[in-house]
Tab-separated table of C-alpha atoms in Angstrom:
chain	number	residue	atom	x	y	z
J	18	MET	CA	-129.239	1.764	210.543
J	19	ASP	CA	-129.803	0.289	214.003
J	20	GLU	CA	-133.487	-0.409	214.710
J	21	LYS	CA	-133.069	1.608	217.911
J	22	GLU	CA	-132.866	4.784	215.858
J	23	HIS	CA	-134.325	6.254	212.677
J	24	TYR	CA	-132.638	8.300	209.956
J	25	ILE	CA	-134.455	9.905	207.025
J	26	SER	CA	-132.912	12.202	204.407
J	27	VAL	CA	-134.899	14.169	201.853
J	28	LYS	CA	-134.334	17.020	199.421
J	29	PRO	CA	-136.227	20.304	199.769
J	30	SER	CA	-139.586	20.192	197.984
J	31	SER	CA	-138.847	23.609	196.519
J	32	LYS	CA	-136.794	23.318	193.319
J	33	SER	CA	-135.454	26.842	193.863
J	34	LEU	CA	-134.066	25.859	197.278
J	35	GLN	CA	-132.344	22.737	195.929
J	36	LYS	CA	-129.742	25.050	194.355
J	37	TYR	CA	-128.691	26.022	197.871
J	38	ILE	CA	-129.753	23.192	200.198
J	39	ALA	CA	-128.583	19.676	199.294
J	40	TYR	CA	-130.932	17.903	201.698
J	41	TYR	CA	-132.529	17.816	205.136
J	42	TYR	CA	-132.252	14.865	207.488
J	43	PHE	CA	-134.188	13.744	210.540
J	44	ASN	CA	-132.447	11.409	212.994
J	45	PHE	CA	-133.979	10.327	216.297
J	46	SER	CA	-133.985	7.675	218.997
J	47	ASN	CA	-136.119	7.225	222.115
J	48	GLN	CA	-134.032	4.382	223.562
J	49	GLU	CA	-132.547	5.690	226.797
J	50	ASP	CA	-129.849	2.994	226.935
J	51	TYR	CA	-128.696	3.603	223.363
J	52	LYS	CA	-125.391	5.242	222.434
J	53	LYS	CA	-123.913	5.707	218.971
J	54	ARG	CA	-120.264	6.421	218.166
J	55	TYR	CA	-119.170	7.107	214.616
J	56	ILE	CA	-116.566	8.747	212.401
J	57	PHE	CA	-117.747	11.414	209.991
J	58	TYR	CA	-115.530	12.392	207.121
J	59	PRO	CA	-114.321	15.534	205.318
J	60	HIS	CA	-116.824	17.234	203.038
J	61	PHE	CA	-117.145	20.297	200.818
J	62	ARG	CA	-120.647	20.876	202.227
J	63	ASN	CA	-121.520	22.670	205.459
J	64	ALA	CA	-124.502	22.197	207.733
J	65	ILE	CA	-126.738	23.476	210.485
J	66	THR	CA	-127.624	20.753	212.979
J	67	VAL	CA	-130.353	21.070	215.592
J	68	TYR	CA	-130.884	18.908	218.676
J	69	LYS	CA	-133.983	19.049	220.849
J	70	ARG	CA	-133.443	18.609	224.604
J	71	SER	CA	-129.721	17.849	224.207
J	72	LYS	CA	-126.420	19.612	224.657
J	73	ILE	CA	-123.191	19.162	222.744
J	74	SER	CA	-119.570	19.593	223.744
J	75	PHE	CA	-116.652	19.754	221.333
J	76	SER	CA	-113.048	18.645	221.555
J	77	LYS	CA	-110.211	18.885	219.051
J	78	THR	CA	-111.131	15.488	217.595
J	79	GLY	CA	-114.901	15.291	217.885
J	80	SER	CA	-118.079	15.903	219.848
J	81	ILE	CA	-120.351	14.330	222.466
J	82	VAL	CA	-124.120	14.834	222.657
J	83	VAL	CA	-126.027	14.057	225.846
J	84	PRO	CA	-129.675	14.580	226.852
J	85	ASP	CA	-130.436	17.883	228.586
J	86	ALA	CA	-134.061	18.675	229.426
J	87	SER	CA	-133.178	22.302	230.188
J	88	LYS	CA	-132.227	23.099	226.577
J	89	GLU	CA	-135.082	23.405	224.099
J	90	PHE	CA	-132.768	23.622	221.083
J	91	GLU	CA	-129.032	23.208	220.546
J	92	ILE	CA	-128.224	24.756	217.167
J	93	ILE	CA	-124.803	23.999	215.680
J	94	TYR	CA	-123.027	25.187	212.550
J	95	THR	CA	-120.403	22.890	211.038
J	96	GLY	CA	-118.338	24.216	208.153
J	97	ILE	CA	-116.163	22.653	205.521
J	98	HIS	CA	-113.660	20.408	207.306
J	99	ASN	CA	-110.546	18.634	206.082
J	100	GLN	CA	-110.129	16.016	208.796
J	101	SER	CA	-112.269	13.179	210.097
J	102	ARG	CA	-113.970	13.656	213.457
J	103	ILE	CA	-115.532	11.261	215.972
J	104	GLY	CA	-119.071	11.836	217.136
J	105	GLU	CA	-120.893	10.305	220.084
J	106	ILE	CA	-124.649	10.642	220.604
J	107	ASN	CA	-126.434	9.447	223.712
J	108	ALA	CA	-130.163	8.784	223.429
J	109	PRO	CA	-132.816	9.950	223.682
J	110	PHE	CA	-132.080	12.461	220.919
J	111	ASP	CA	-134.044	14.192	218.174
J	112	LYS	CA	-131.867	15.729	215.493
J	113	ILE	CA	-132.528	17.866	212.409
J	114	GLY	CA	-129.871	18.519	209.772
J	115	ILE	CA	-129.862	21.179	207.048
J	116	VAL	CA	-127.030	20.279	204.666
J	117	PHE	CA	-126.075	23.090	202.320
J	118	GLN	CA	-124.486	23.089	198.907
J	119	PRO	CA	-120.910	24.481	199.091
J	120	LEU	CA	-121.972	28.138	198.841
J	121	GLY	CA	-125.531	27.423	199.933
J	122	ILE	CA	-125.648	29.085	203.340
J	123	ASN	CA	-124.242	32.293	201.828
J	124	ASN	CA	-127.586	32.746	200.074
J	125	PHE	CA	-129.432	33.118	203.383
J	126	LEU	CA	-127.115	35.662	205.008
J	127	SER	CA	-127.436	39.435	205.020
J	128	GLU	CA	-123.719	39.952	205.679
J	129	PRO	CA	-120.575	38.354	204.214
J	130	PHE	CA	-120.054	34.744	205.286
J	131	SER	CA	-116.650	35.412	206.882
J	132	ASP	CA	-118.093	38.237	209.009
J	133	ILE	CA	-120.619	35.863	210.568
J	134	ILE	CA	-118.782	32.546	210.635
J	135	LYS	CA	-115.233	32.868	211.881
J	136	GLU	CA	-114.726	29.321	213.161
J	137	SER	CA	-116.148	25.827	212.942
J	138	PRO	CA	-117.888	24.145	214.601
J	139	ILE	CA	-120.079	26.720	216.375
J	140	ASN	CA	-122.622	25.778	219.023
J	141	ASP	CA	-125.438	28.122	220.015
J	142	PHE	CA	-125.509	29.300	216.402
J	143	ASN	CA	-128.367	31.770	216.753
J	144	TYR	CA	-127.894	33.831	213.583
J	145	PHE	CA	-131.447	33.128	212.330
J	146	GLY	CA	-133.001	34.012	215.647
J	147	HIS	CA	-136.576	33.673	216.851
J	148	ASN	CA	-138.142	32.980	213.443
J	149	PHE	CA	-135.950	29.922	213.021
J	150	GLU	CA	-137.034	28.602	216.413
J	151	ILE	CA	-140.684	29.031	215.374
J	152	ALA	CA	-139.960	26.962	212.242
J	153	LEU	CA	-138.167	24.315	214.314
J	154	LYS	CA	-141.165	23.974	216.636
J	155	LYS	CA	-143.325	23.290	213.566
J	156	VAL	CA	-140.877	20.597	212.451
J	157	TYR	CA	-140.787	18.935	215.856
J	158	ASN	CA	-144.566	19.138	216.301
J	159	THR	CA	-145.312	16.787	213.390
J	160	ASN	CA	-144.295	13.226	212.550
J	161	ASN	CA	-145.111	13.735	208.878
J	162	VAL	CA	-141.901	14.125	206.856
J	163	ASP	CA	-143.593	16.189	204.121
J	164	GLU	CA	-144.837	18.624	206.758
J	165	LYS	CA	-141.368	18.840	208.312
J	166	VAL	CA	-139.871	19.650	204.894
J	167	ALA	CA	-142.609	22.208	204.167
J	168	ALA	CA	-141.866	24.046	207.426
J	169	LEU	CA	-138.139	24.231	206.678
J	170	ASP	CA	-138.765	25.202	203.045
J	171	ALA	CA	-141.060	28.036	204.105
J	172	PHE	CA	-138.458	29.418	206.518
J	173	PHE	CA	-135.562	29.329	204.055
J	174	LYS	CA	-137.658	30.821	201.245
J	175	ASP	CA	-138.352	33.807	203.497
J	176	GLU	CA	-134.633	34.135	204.300
J	177	LEU	CA	-133.417	33.791	200.709
J	178	ASN	CA	-130.946	36.505	199.713
J	179	PRO	CA	-129.059	35.192	196.636
J	180	LEU	CA	-125.302	35.616	196.687
J	181	ALA	CA	-124.314	38.402	194.281
J	182	GLU	CA	-120.599	37.525	194.049
J	183	THR	CA	-120.545	35.619	190.754
J	184	ARG	CA	-116.760	35.183	190.709
J	185	ILE	CA	-116.752	32.715	193.612
J	186	ILE	CA	-119.716	30.869	192.081
J	187	LYS	CA	-117.763	30.450	188.837
J	188	ALA	CA	-114.649	29.380	190.738
J	189	VAL	CA	-116.501	26.642	192.632
J	190	ASN	CA	-118.155	25.414	189.436
J	191	TYR	CA	-114.764	25.190	187.723
J	192	LEU	CA	-113.365	23.044	190.552
J	193	PHE	CA	-116.273	20.623	190.249
J	194	GLU	CA	-115.587	20.291	186.523
J	195	GLU	CA	-111.812	19.724	186.703
J	196	ASP	CA	-108.856	19.578	189.067
J	197	LEU	CA	-107.098	22.956	188.759
J	198	THR	CA	-104.122	24.549	190.451
J	199	ILE	CA	-104.710	28.004	191.879
J	200	GLN	CA	-102.725	29.437	188.967
J	201	GLU	CA	-104.931	27.653	186.433
J	202	LEU	CA	-108.066	28.732	188.299
J	203	SER	CA	-106.840	32.336	188.415
J	204	GLU	CA	-106.243	32.310	184.663
J	205	LYS	CA	-109.713	30.907	183.950
J	206	LEU	CA	-111.295	33.584	186.120
J	207	GLN	CA	-108.938	36.270	184.831
J	208	LEU	CA	-108.168	37.256	188.394
J	209	SER	CA	-104.990	37.486	190.439
J	210	ARG	CA	-104.042	34.633	192.766
J	211	LYS	CA	-104.461	37.014	195.700
J	212	THR	CA	-108.032	37.841	194.675
J	213	VAL	CA	-108.942	34.163	194.220
J	214	LEU	CA	-107.537	33.278	197.653
J	215	ARG	CA	-109.425	36.189	199.200
J	216	LEU	CA	-112.710	35.095	197.581
J	217	PHE	CA	-112.384	31.556	198.939
J	218	ARG	CA	-111.523	32.760	202.449
J	219	LYS	CA	-114.375	35.273	202.422
J	220	HIS	CA	-117.105	32.913	201.198
J	221	LEU	CA	-115.929	29.412	202.181
J	222	ASN	CA	-113.292	29.780	204.926
J	223	CYS	CA	-110.878	27.546	203.013
J	224	SER	CA	-108.324	27.737	200.211
J	225	PRO	CA	-108.979	26.665	196.596
J	226	LYS	CA	-106.592	23.723	197.089
J	227	GLU	CA	-108.412	22.552	200.228
J	228	PHE	CA	-111.747	22.781	198.431
J	229	SER	CA	-110.452	20.950	195.360
J	230	ASN	CA	-109.092	18.107	197.515
J	231	LEU	CA	-112.486	17.719	199.197
J	232	VAL	CA	-114.223	17.531	195.820
J	233	LYS	CA	-111.807	14.818	194.671
J	234	PHE	CA	-112.280	12.869	197.906
J	235	ARG	CA	-116.084	12.919	197.795
J	236	LYS	CA	-116.168	12.131	194.062
J	237	ALA	CA	-113.993	9.088	194.705
J	238	ILE	CA	-116.484	7.857	197.331
J	239	GLU	CA	-119.397	8.433	194.960
J	240	ILE	CA	-117.738	6.558	192.089
J	241	TYR	CA	-116.642	3.661	194.303
J	242	GLN	CA	-120.147	3.253	195.699
J	243	LYS	CA	-121.408	2.619	192.168
J	244	GLY	CA	-119.263	-0.529	192.235
J	245	ASN	CA	-117.510	-0.229	188.907
J	246	SER	CA	-113.998	0.993	189.754
J	247	ASN	CA	-110.859	-0.374	191.358
J	248	PHE	CA	-108.431	1.897	193.195
J	249	THR	CA	-106.223	2.463	190.156
J	250	GLU	CA	-109.231	3.581	188.120
J	251	LEU	CA	-110.443	5.760	190.996
J	252	ALA	CA	-107.068	7.480	191.212
J	253	HIS	CA	-107.069	8.136	187.474
J	254	ALA	CA	-110.704	9.276	187.299
J	255	ASN	CA	-110.187	11.780	190.101
J	256	LYS	CA	-106.911	13.193	188.775
J	257	TYR	CA	-104.654	11.884	191.517
J	258	TYR	CA	-101.026	11.759	190.429
J	259	ASP	CA	-100.981	7.971	190.816
J	260	GLN	CA	-102.411	5.240	193.043
J	261	SER	CA	-99.843	5.992	195.739
J	262	ASP	CA	-100.981	9.632	195.828
J	263	PHE	CA	-104.602	8.453	196.040
J	264	ILE	CA	-103.845	6.166	199.008
J	265	LYS	CA	-101.833	8.878	200.777
J	266	HIS	CA	-104.663	11.391	200.379
J	267	PHE	CA	-107.263	8.951	201.707
J	268	LYS	CA	-105.150	8.056	204.749
J	269	LYS	CA	-104.653	11.743	205.524
J	270	ALA	CA	-108.385	12.509	205.196
J	271	THR	CA	-109.804	9.438	206.936
J	272	GLY	CA	-107.070	7.771	208.974
J	273	PHE	CA	-107.552	4.581	206.919
J	274	ASN	CA	-106.192	3.239	203.655
J	275	PRO	CA	-108.888	3.088	200.936
J	276	LYS	CA	-109.503	-0.661	201.288
J	277	LYS	CA	-110.198	-0.435	205.022
J	278	PHE	CA	-112.163	2.803	204.634
J	279	PHE	CA	-114.546	1.446	201.978
J	280	SER	CA	-115.048	-1.834	203.821
J	281	GLY	CA	-116.192	-0.021	206.952
J	282	ILE	CA	-118.449	2.821	205.863
J	283	SER	CA	-122.226	2.825	206.274
J	284	HIS	CA	-124.527	4.750	203.948
J	285	LEU	CA	-127.276	6.564	205.842
J	286	GLY	CA	-130.492	7.642	204.137
J	287	THR	CA	-130.689	8.345	200.426
J	288	GLU	CA	-128.168	11.184	200.101
J	289	ASP	CA	-124.371	11.326	200.523
J	290	THR	CA	-124.085	10.651	204.265
J	291	PHE	CA	-121.344	8.080	204.912
J	292	TRP	CA	-120.189	7.222	208.427
J	293	THR	CA	-118.056	4.535	209.989
J	294	LEU	CA	-119.969	3.234	212.987
J	295	LEU	CA	-117.753	2.392	215.964
J	296	LYS	CA	-118.273	-0.184	218.671
J	297	ASN	CA	-119.192	1.287	222.046
């Protein structure tokens, strides 16, 4: 991480929330001449991102953040995505991230996920309203990370409304355990293909195949980072058909072959944030 900015990632203090929220992160810079450009990669997790005194604009391939003193908060939702995107952030910026487990955000909604979130990304994501802004002010008003986490934990505990649809929970768990076709997943769940597809669209805005591919991709990154696998072993461990299939999948997801991708990524914080930083 460049000394001109700071990035800290930390899990919720509440064990009960860790089932739904993978981690929070706090990323800030006060250097007015500083600009960061980076590639962020496909993930099976979704997130709420908050900027203080900034505004964001989106294009088909990425986003640009610039300072804006007129905006107290810019709140963005980013869902599961299958393609890499380019981000640009211009300092000063002060950013909070709430990174959810795959079905995590569903446990804080009072209506079905697909009724609330019909696209991604979404700026001005104001679903949680005034109470969320009160919590954000508490986060921004302290430099103590434990106090920041406590404020976010308190808000999400109050909003907790556990997802009652156990079939999608089982389906997601199955896809983390093994690589399944939709037919195999349907048989395990004892549901029709149509019902399985509907469950994934309703609660995740993706298909089972798209979700499974994201799990394989992120598992491959995790295994490689441990430093004990070559590409052939990675392909085998993650149930790719062969090494050629593995390379093809990585190029489609990242724009790079695996060798170039792994040589260029930077690991931010202590959780699973991997970016490729670009030269300005």
